[in-house]
CSV table of C-alpha atoms in Angstrom, one decimal:
chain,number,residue,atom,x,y,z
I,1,UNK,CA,-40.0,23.5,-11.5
I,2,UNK,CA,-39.3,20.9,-8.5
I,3,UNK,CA,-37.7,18.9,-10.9
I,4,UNK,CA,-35.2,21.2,-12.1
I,5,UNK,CA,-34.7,21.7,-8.5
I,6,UNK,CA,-33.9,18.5,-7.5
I,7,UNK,CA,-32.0,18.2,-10.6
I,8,UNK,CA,-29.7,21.3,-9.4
I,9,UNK,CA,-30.0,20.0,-5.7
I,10,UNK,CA,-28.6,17.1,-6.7
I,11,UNK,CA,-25.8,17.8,-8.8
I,12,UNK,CA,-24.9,20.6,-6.1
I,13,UNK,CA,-24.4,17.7,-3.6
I,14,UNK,CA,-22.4,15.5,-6.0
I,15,UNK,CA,-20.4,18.5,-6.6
I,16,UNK,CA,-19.9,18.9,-3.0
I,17,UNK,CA,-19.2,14.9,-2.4
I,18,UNK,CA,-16.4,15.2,-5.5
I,19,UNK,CA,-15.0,18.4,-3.7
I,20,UNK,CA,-14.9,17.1,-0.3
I,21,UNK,CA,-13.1,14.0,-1.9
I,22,UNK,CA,-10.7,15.9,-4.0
I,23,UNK,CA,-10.0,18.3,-1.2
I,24,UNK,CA,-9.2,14.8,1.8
I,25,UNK,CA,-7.3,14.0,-1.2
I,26,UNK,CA,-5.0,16.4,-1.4
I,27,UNK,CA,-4.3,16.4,2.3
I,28,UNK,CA,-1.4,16.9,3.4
I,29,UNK,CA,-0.2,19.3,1.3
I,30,UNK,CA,3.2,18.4,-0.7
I,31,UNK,CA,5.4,21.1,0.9
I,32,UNK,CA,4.1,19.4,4.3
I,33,UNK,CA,4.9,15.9,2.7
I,34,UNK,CA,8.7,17.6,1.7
I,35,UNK,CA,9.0,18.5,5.4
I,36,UNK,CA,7.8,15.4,7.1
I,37,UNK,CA,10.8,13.7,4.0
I,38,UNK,CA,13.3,15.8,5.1
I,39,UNK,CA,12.8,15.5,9.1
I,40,UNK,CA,15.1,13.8,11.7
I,41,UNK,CA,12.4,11.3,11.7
I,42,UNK,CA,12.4,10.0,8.7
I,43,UNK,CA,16.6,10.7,8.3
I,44,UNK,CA,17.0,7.8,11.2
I,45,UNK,CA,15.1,5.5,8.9
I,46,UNK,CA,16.6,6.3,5.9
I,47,UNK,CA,20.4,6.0,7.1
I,48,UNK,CA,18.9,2.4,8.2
I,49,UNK,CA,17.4,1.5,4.9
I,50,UNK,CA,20.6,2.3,3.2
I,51,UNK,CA,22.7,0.3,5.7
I,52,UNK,CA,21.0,-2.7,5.1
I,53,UNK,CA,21.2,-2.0,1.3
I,54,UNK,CA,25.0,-1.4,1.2
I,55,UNK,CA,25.4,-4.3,3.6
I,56,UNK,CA,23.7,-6.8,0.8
I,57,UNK,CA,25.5,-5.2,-2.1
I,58,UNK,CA,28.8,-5.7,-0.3
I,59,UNK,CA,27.5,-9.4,0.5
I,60,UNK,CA,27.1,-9.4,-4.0
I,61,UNK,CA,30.4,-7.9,-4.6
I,62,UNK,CA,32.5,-10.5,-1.9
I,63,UNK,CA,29.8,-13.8,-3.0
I,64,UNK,CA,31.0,-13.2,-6.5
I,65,UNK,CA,34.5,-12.7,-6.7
I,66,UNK,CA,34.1,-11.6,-10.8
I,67,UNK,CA,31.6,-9.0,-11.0
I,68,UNK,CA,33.2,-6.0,-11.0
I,69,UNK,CA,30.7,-2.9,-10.4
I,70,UNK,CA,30.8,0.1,-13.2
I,71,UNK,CA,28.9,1.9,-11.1
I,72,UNK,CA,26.4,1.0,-7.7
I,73,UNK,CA,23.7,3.6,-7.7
I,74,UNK,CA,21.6,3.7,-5.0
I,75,UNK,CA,18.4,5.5,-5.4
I,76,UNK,CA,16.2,6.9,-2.3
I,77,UNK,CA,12.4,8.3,-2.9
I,78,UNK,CA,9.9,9.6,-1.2
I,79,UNK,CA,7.1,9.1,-3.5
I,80,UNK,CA,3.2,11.0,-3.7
I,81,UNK,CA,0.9,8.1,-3.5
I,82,UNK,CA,-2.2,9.1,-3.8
I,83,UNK,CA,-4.2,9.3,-6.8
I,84,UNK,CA,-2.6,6.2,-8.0
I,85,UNK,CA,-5.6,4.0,-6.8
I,86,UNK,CA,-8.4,6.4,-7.3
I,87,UNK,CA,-11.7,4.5,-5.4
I,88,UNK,CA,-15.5,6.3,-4.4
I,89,UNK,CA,-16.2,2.8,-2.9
I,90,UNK,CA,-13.8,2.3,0.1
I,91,UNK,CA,-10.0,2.0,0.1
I,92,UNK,CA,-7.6,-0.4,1.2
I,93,UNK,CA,-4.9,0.6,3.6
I,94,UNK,CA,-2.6,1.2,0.9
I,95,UNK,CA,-4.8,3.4,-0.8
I,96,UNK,CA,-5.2,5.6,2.5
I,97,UNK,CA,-1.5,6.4,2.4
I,98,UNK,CA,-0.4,9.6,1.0
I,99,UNK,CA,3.6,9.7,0.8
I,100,UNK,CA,6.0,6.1,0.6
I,101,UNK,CA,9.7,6.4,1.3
I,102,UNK,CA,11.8,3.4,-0.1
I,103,UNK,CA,15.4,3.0,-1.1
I,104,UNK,CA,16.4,0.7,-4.0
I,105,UNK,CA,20.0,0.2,-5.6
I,106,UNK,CA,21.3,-1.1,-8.5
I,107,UNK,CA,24.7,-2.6,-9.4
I,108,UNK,CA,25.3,-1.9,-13.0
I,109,UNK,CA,28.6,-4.3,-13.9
I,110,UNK,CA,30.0,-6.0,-17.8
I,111,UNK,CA,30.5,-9.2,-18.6
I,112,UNK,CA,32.9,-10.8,-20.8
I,113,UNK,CA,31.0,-13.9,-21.1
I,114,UNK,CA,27.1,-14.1,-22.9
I,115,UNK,CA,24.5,-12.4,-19.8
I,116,UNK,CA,22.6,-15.4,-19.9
I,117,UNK,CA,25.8,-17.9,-18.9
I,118,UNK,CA,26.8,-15.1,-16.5
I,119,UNK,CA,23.2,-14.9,-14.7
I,120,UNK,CA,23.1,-18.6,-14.8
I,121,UNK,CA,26.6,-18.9,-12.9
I,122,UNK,CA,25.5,-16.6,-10.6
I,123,UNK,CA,22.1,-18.5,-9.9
I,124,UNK,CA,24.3,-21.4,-9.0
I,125,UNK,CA,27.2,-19.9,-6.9
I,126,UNK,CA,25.0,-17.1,-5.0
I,127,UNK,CA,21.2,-17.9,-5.6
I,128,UNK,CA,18.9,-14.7,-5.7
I,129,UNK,CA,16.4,-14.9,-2.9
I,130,UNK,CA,13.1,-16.6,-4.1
I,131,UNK,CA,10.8,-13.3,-2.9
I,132,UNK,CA,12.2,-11.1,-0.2
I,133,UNK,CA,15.1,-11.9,1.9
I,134,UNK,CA,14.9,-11.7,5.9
I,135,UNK,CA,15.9,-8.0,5.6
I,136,UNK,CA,12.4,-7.0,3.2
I,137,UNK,CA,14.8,-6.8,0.0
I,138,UNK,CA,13.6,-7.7,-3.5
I,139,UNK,CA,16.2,-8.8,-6.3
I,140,UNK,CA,16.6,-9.0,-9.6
I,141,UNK,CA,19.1,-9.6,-12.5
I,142,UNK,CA,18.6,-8.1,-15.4
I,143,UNK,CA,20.7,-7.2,-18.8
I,144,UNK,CA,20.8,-4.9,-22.2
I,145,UNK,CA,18.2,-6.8,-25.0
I,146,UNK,CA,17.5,-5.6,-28.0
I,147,UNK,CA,14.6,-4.3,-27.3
I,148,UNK,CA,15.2,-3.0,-23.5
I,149,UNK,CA,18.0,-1.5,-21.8
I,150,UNK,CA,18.9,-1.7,-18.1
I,151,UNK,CA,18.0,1.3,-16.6
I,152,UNK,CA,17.3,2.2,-12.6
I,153,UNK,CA,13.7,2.6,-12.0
I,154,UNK,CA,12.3,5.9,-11.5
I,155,UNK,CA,8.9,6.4,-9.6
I,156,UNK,CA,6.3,8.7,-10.8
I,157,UNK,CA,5.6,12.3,-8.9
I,158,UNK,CA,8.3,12.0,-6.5
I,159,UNK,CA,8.0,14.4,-3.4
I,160,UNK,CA,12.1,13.7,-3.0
I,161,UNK,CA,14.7,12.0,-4.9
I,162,UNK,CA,18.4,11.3,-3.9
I,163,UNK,CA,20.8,9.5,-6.5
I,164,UNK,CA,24.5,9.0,-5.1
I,165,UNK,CA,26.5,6.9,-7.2
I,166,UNK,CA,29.9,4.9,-6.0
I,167,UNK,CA,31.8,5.3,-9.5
I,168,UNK,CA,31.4,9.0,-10.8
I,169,UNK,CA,28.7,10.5,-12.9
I,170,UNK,CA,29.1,8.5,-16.0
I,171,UNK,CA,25.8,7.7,-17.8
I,172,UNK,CA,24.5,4.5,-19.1
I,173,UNK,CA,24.7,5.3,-22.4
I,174,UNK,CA,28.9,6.5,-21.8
I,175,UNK,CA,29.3,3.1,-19.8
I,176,UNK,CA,27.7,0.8,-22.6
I,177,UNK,CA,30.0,2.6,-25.4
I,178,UNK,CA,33.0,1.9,-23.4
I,179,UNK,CA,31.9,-1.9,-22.1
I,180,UNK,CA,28.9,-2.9,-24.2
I,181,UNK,CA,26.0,-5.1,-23.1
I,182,UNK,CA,25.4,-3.9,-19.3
I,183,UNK,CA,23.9,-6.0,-16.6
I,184,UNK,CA,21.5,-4.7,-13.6
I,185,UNK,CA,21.9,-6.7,-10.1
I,186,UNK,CA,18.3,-4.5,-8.7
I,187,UNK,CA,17.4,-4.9,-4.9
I,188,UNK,CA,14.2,-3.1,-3.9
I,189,UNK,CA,14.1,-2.2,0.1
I,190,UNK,CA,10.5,-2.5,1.5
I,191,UNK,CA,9.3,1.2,2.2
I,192,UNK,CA,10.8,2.3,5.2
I,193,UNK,CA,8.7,5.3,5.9
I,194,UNK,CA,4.8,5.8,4.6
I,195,UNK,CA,2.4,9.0,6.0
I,196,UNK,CA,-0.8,7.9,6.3
């Protein structure tokens, strides 16, 4: 009989460690993560982020004279983090975060000439940053392949999402029927909001 109650005493208090876990987890709520998102606060910040961003792309589009955007999408999140790095054993700073705001954009442009020649011209004239650049962005280059098209990343349980696009609402799919293979110049912004 004491062993079945130490048995049930037992799994009570793991029951009670996974609850009070689950529970510090789920703090704050996500309509009080969409609220903090949408305050003043975070607005400032956010205008800033996509200054810098729009401040680089124009920097792309004057560096090289031939690329031609289809469309520049720029793409700001607030994104849920937590879950994503589940540990009982201690957590890294990261891990203690619950929301991440960041701002990325993507100039989606053609190329008469093969991707590969284009990306290599590019490389030469107006050299990608090796990392980040002094303003926290991340770059890539990227085109169509046979087995993957360029797409704009999309984060996973988003708490906000805001697209605005320079050239209309055309899709991927519309622009690569009317210009064929597309190409992806991607710049990441560091996050410039988190809630701990």
């Amino acid at each position: 009989m004491r062993s079945l109650r130490r048995r049930t005493g037992d799994a009570f208090g793991l029951l009670l460690v996974f609850t009070v876990v689950g529970l510090t987890r789920a703090w704050p709520p996500k309509w009080r993560l969409r609220r903090i998102a949408a305050s003043a606060e975070v607005r400032a910040e956010r205008e800033a982020a996509a200054e810098k961003l729009l401040t680089r792309v124009r920097e792309i589009e004057a560096g090289v004279p031939w690329l031609r955007p289809l469309d520049v999408v720029l793409r700001d999140e607030c994104v849920d983090v937590r879950g994503n790095h589940i540990s009982f054993f201690g957590a890294s700073p990261s891990r203690r975060q619950s929301m991440t705001c960041r701002m990325s954009a993507f100039i989606i442009f053609s190329t008469d000439r093969h991707p590969e020649d284009a990306a290599a011209e590019i490389h030469r004239s107006f050299p990608l940053p090796d990392g980040l650049s002094a303003d926290g962005i991340s770059e890539s280059l990227r085109w169509d392949t046979d087995e993957r098209k360029v797409a704009p990343d999309v984060a996973p349980k988003t708490v906000r999402t805001r697209v605005t696009r320079r050239h209309g609402e055309k899709s991927l799919e519309q622009l690569r029927q009317e210009n064929g293979v597309l190409c992806m110049w991607a710049l990441y912004g560091r996050a410039y909001f988190t809630v701990d």
